[in-house]
PDB file of C-alpha atoms in Angstrom:
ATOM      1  CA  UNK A   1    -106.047 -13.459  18.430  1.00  0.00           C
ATOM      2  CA  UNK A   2    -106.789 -11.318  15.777  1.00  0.00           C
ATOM      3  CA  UNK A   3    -105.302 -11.481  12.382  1.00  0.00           C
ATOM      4  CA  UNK A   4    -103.509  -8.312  11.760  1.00  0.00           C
ATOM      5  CA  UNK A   5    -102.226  -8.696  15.998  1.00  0.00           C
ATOM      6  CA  UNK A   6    -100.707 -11.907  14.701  1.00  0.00           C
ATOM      7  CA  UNK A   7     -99.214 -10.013  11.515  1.00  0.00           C
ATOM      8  CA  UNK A   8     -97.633  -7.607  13.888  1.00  0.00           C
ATOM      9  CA  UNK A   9     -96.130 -10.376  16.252  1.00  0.00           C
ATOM     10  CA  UNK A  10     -94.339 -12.108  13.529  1.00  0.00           C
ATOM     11  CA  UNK A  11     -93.111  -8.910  12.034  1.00  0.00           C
ATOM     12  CA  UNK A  12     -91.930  -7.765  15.386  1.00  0.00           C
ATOM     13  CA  UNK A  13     -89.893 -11.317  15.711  1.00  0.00           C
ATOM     14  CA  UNK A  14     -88.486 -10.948  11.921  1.00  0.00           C
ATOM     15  CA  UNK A  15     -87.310  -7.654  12.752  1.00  0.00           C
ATOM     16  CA  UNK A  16     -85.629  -9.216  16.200  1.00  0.00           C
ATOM     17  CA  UNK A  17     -83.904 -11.534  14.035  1.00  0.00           C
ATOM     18  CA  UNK A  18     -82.549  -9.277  11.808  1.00  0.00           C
ATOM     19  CA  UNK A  19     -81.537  -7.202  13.993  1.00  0.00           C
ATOM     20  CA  UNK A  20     -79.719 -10.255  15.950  1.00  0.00           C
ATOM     21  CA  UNK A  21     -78.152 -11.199  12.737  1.00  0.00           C
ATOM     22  CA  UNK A  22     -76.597  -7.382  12.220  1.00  0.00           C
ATOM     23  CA  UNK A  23     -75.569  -8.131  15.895  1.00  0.00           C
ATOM     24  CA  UNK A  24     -73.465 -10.883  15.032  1.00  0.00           C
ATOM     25  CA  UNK A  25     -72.337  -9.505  11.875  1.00  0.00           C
ATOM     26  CA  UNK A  26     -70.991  -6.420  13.786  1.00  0.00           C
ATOM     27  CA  UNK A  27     -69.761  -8.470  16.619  1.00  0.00           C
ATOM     28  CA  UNK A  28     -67.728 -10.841  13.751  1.00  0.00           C
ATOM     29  CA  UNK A  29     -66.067  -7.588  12.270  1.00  0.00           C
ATOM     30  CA  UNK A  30     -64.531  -6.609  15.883  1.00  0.00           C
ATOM     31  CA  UNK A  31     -63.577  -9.848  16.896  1.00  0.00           C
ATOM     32  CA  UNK A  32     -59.676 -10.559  16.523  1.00  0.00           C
ATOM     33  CA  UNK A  33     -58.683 -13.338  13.150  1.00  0.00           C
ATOM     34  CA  UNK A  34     -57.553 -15.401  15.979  1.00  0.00           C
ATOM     35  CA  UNK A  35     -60.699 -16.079  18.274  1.00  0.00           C
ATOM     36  CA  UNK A  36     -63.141 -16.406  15.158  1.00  0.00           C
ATOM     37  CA  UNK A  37     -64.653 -19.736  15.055  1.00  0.00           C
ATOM     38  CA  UNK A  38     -65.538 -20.980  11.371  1.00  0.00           C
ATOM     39  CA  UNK A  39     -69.071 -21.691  12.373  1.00  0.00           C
ATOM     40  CA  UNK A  40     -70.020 -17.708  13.377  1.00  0.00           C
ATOM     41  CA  UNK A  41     -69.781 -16.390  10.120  1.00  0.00           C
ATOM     42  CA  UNK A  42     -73.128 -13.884   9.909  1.00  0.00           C
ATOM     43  CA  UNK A  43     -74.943 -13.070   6.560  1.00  0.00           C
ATOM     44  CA  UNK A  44     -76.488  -9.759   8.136  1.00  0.00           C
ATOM     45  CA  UNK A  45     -74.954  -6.101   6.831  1.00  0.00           C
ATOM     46  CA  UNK A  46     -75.582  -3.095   8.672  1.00  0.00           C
ATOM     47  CA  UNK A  47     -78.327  -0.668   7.444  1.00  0.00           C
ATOM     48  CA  UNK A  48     -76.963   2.229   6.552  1.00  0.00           C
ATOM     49  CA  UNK A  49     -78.147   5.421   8.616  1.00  0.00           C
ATOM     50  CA  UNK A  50     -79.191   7.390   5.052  1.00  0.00           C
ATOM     51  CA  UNK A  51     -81.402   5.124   4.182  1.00  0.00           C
ATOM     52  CA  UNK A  52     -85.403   6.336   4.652  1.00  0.00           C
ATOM     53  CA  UNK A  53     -87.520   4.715   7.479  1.00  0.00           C
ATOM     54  CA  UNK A  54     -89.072   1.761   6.389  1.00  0.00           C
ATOM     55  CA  UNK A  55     -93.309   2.233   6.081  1.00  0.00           C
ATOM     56  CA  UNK A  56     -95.829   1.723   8.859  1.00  0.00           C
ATOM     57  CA  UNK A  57     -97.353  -0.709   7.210  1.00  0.00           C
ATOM     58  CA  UNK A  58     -94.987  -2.898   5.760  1.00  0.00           C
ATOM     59  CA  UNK A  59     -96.293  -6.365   3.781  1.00  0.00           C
ATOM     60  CA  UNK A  60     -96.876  -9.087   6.298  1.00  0.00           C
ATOM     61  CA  UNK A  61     -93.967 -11.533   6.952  1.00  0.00           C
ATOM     62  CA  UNK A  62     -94.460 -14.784   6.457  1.00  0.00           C
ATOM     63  CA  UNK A  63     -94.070 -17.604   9.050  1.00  0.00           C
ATOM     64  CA  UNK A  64     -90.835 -19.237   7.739  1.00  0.00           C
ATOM     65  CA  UNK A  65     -88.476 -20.989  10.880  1.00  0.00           C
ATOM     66  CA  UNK A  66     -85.009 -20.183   8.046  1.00  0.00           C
ATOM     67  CA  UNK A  67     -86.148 -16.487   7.613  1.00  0.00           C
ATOM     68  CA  UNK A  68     -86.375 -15.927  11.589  1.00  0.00           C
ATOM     69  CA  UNK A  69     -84.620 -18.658  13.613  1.00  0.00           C
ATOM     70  CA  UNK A  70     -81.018 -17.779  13.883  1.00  0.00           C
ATOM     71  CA  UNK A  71     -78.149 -20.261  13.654  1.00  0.00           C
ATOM     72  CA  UNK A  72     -77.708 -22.481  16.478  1.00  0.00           C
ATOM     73  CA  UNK A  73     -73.872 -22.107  16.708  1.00  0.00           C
ATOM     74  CA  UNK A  74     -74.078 -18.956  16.085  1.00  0.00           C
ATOM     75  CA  UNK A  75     -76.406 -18.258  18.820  1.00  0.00           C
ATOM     76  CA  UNK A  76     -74.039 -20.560  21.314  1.00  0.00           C
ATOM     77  CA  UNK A  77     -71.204 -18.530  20.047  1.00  0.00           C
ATOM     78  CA  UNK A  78     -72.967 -15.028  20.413  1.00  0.00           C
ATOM     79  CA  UNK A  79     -74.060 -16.422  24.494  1.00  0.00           C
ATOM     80  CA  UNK A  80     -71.253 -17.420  25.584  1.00  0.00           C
ATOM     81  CA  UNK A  81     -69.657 -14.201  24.328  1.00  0.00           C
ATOM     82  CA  UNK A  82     -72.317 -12.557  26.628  1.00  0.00           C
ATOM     83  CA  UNK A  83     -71.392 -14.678  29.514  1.00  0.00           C
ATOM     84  CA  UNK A  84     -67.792 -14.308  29.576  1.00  0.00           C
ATOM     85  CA  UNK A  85     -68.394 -10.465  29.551  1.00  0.00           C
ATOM     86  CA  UNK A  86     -70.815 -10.711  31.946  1.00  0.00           C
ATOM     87  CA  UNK A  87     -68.277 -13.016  33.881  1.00  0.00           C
ATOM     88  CA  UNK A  88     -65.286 -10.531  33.852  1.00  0.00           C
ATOM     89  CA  UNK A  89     -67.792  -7.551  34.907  1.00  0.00           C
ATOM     90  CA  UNK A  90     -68.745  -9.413  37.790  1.00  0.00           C
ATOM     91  CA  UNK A  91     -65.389 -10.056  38.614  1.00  0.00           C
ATOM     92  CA  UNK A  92     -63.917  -6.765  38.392  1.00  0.00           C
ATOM     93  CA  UNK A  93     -66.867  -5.226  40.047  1.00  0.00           C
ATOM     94  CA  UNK A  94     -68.501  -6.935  42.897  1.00  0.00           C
ATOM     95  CA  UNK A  95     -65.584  -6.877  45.297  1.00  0.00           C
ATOM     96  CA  UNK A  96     -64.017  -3.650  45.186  1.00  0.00           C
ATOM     97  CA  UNK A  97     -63.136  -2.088  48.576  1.00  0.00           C
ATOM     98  CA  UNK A  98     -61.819   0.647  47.368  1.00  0.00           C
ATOM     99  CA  UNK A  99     -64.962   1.840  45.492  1.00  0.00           C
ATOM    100  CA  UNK A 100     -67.261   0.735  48.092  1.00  0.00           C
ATOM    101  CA  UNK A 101     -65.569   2.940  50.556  1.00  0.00           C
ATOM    102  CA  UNK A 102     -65.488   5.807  47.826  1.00  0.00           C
ATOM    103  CA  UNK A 103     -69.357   5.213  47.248  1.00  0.00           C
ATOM    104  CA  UNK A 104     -69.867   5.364  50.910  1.00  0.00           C
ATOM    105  CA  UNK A 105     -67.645   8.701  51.316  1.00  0.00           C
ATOM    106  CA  UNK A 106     -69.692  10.333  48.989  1.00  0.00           C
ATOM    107  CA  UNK A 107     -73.105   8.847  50.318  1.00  0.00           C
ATOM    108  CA  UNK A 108     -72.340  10.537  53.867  1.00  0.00           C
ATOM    109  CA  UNK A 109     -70.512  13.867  52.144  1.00  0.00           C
ATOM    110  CA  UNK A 110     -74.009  14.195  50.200  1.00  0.00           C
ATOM    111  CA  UNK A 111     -76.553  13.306  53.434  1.00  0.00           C
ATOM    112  CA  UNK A 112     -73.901  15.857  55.227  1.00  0.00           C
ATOM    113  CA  UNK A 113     -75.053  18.730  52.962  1.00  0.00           C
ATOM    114  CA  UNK A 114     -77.936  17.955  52.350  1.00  0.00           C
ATOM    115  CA  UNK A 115     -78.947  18.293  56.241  1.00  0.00           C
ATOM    116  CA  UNK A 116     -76.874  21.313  56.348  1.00  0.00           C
ATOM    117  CA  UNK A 117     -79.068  23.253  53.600  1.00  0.00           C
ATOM    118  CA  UNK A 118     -82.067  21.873  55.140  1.00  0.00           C
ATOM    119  CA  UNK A 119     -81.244  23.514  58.390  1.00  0.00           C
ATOM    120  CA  UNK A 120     -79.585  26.807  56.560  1.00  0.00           C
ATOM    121  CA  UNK A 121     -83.107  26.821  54.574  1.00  0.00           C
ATOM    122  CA  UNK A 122     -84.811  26.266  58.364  1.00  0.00           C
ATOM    123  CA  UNK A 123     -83.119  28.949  59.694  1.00  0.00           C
ATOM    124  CA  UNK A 124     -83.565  31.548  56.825  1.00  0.00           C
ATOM    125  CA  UNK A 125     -87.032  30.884  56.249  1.00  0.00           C
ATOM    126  CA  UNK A 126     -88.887  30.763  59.929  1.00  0.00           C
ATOM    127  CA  UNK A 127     -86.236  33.567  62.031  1.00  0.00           C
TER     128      UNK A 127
END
């Protein structure tokens, strides 16, 4: 692999991290006093929009598992955040008759016109 590919890579990860990190920063500032745990406590702070884009070539990152690994609990924390919102989407979501029959109405009102302007166009375009 060649060097400055590699450079790239681990720049690429850093900038995951750090971006992970303003995640769970952001993610700490919304969450109720009450459901904080003391381990998630992020170091991250948001980049503010003003600020100029950062260079193309920016120095090379070094290789350093405390400057990209995040936090184990942390992490834990932040995924099973994710799952129960994944959890309560699927709940609320996969069986709804009422939109399924809505979806369906509006399926067969679309096919409907759509066969109806095909034969309109049919009929204006050939007699």
């Amino acid at each position: 692999m060649p060097p400055d590919r590699l450079t790239a890579l681990r720049r690429q990860r850093a900038l995951v991290a750090e971006h992970l990190a303003w995640l769970d920063a952001e993610i700490h500032a919304q969450t109720p006093f009450e459901s904080l745990s003391a381990a998630a406590t992020p170091v991250a702070t948001e980049p503010s929009s003003s600020s100029p884009s950062p260079a193309p070539n920016p120095a090379p990152v070094p290789d350093s598992p405390a400057l990209i690994e995040p936090a184990p609990d942390a992490l834990a924390a932040a995924n099973a955040r994710a799952d129960e919102i994944i959890a309560t989407y699927a709940a609320t979501e996969r069986l709804d008759p009422a939109a399924a029959r809505k979806g369906c109405l509006q399926l067969a009102a679309a096919v409907f016109l759509l066969g109806v302007a095909a034969v309109l166009a049919i009929y204006l375009i050939y007699y």
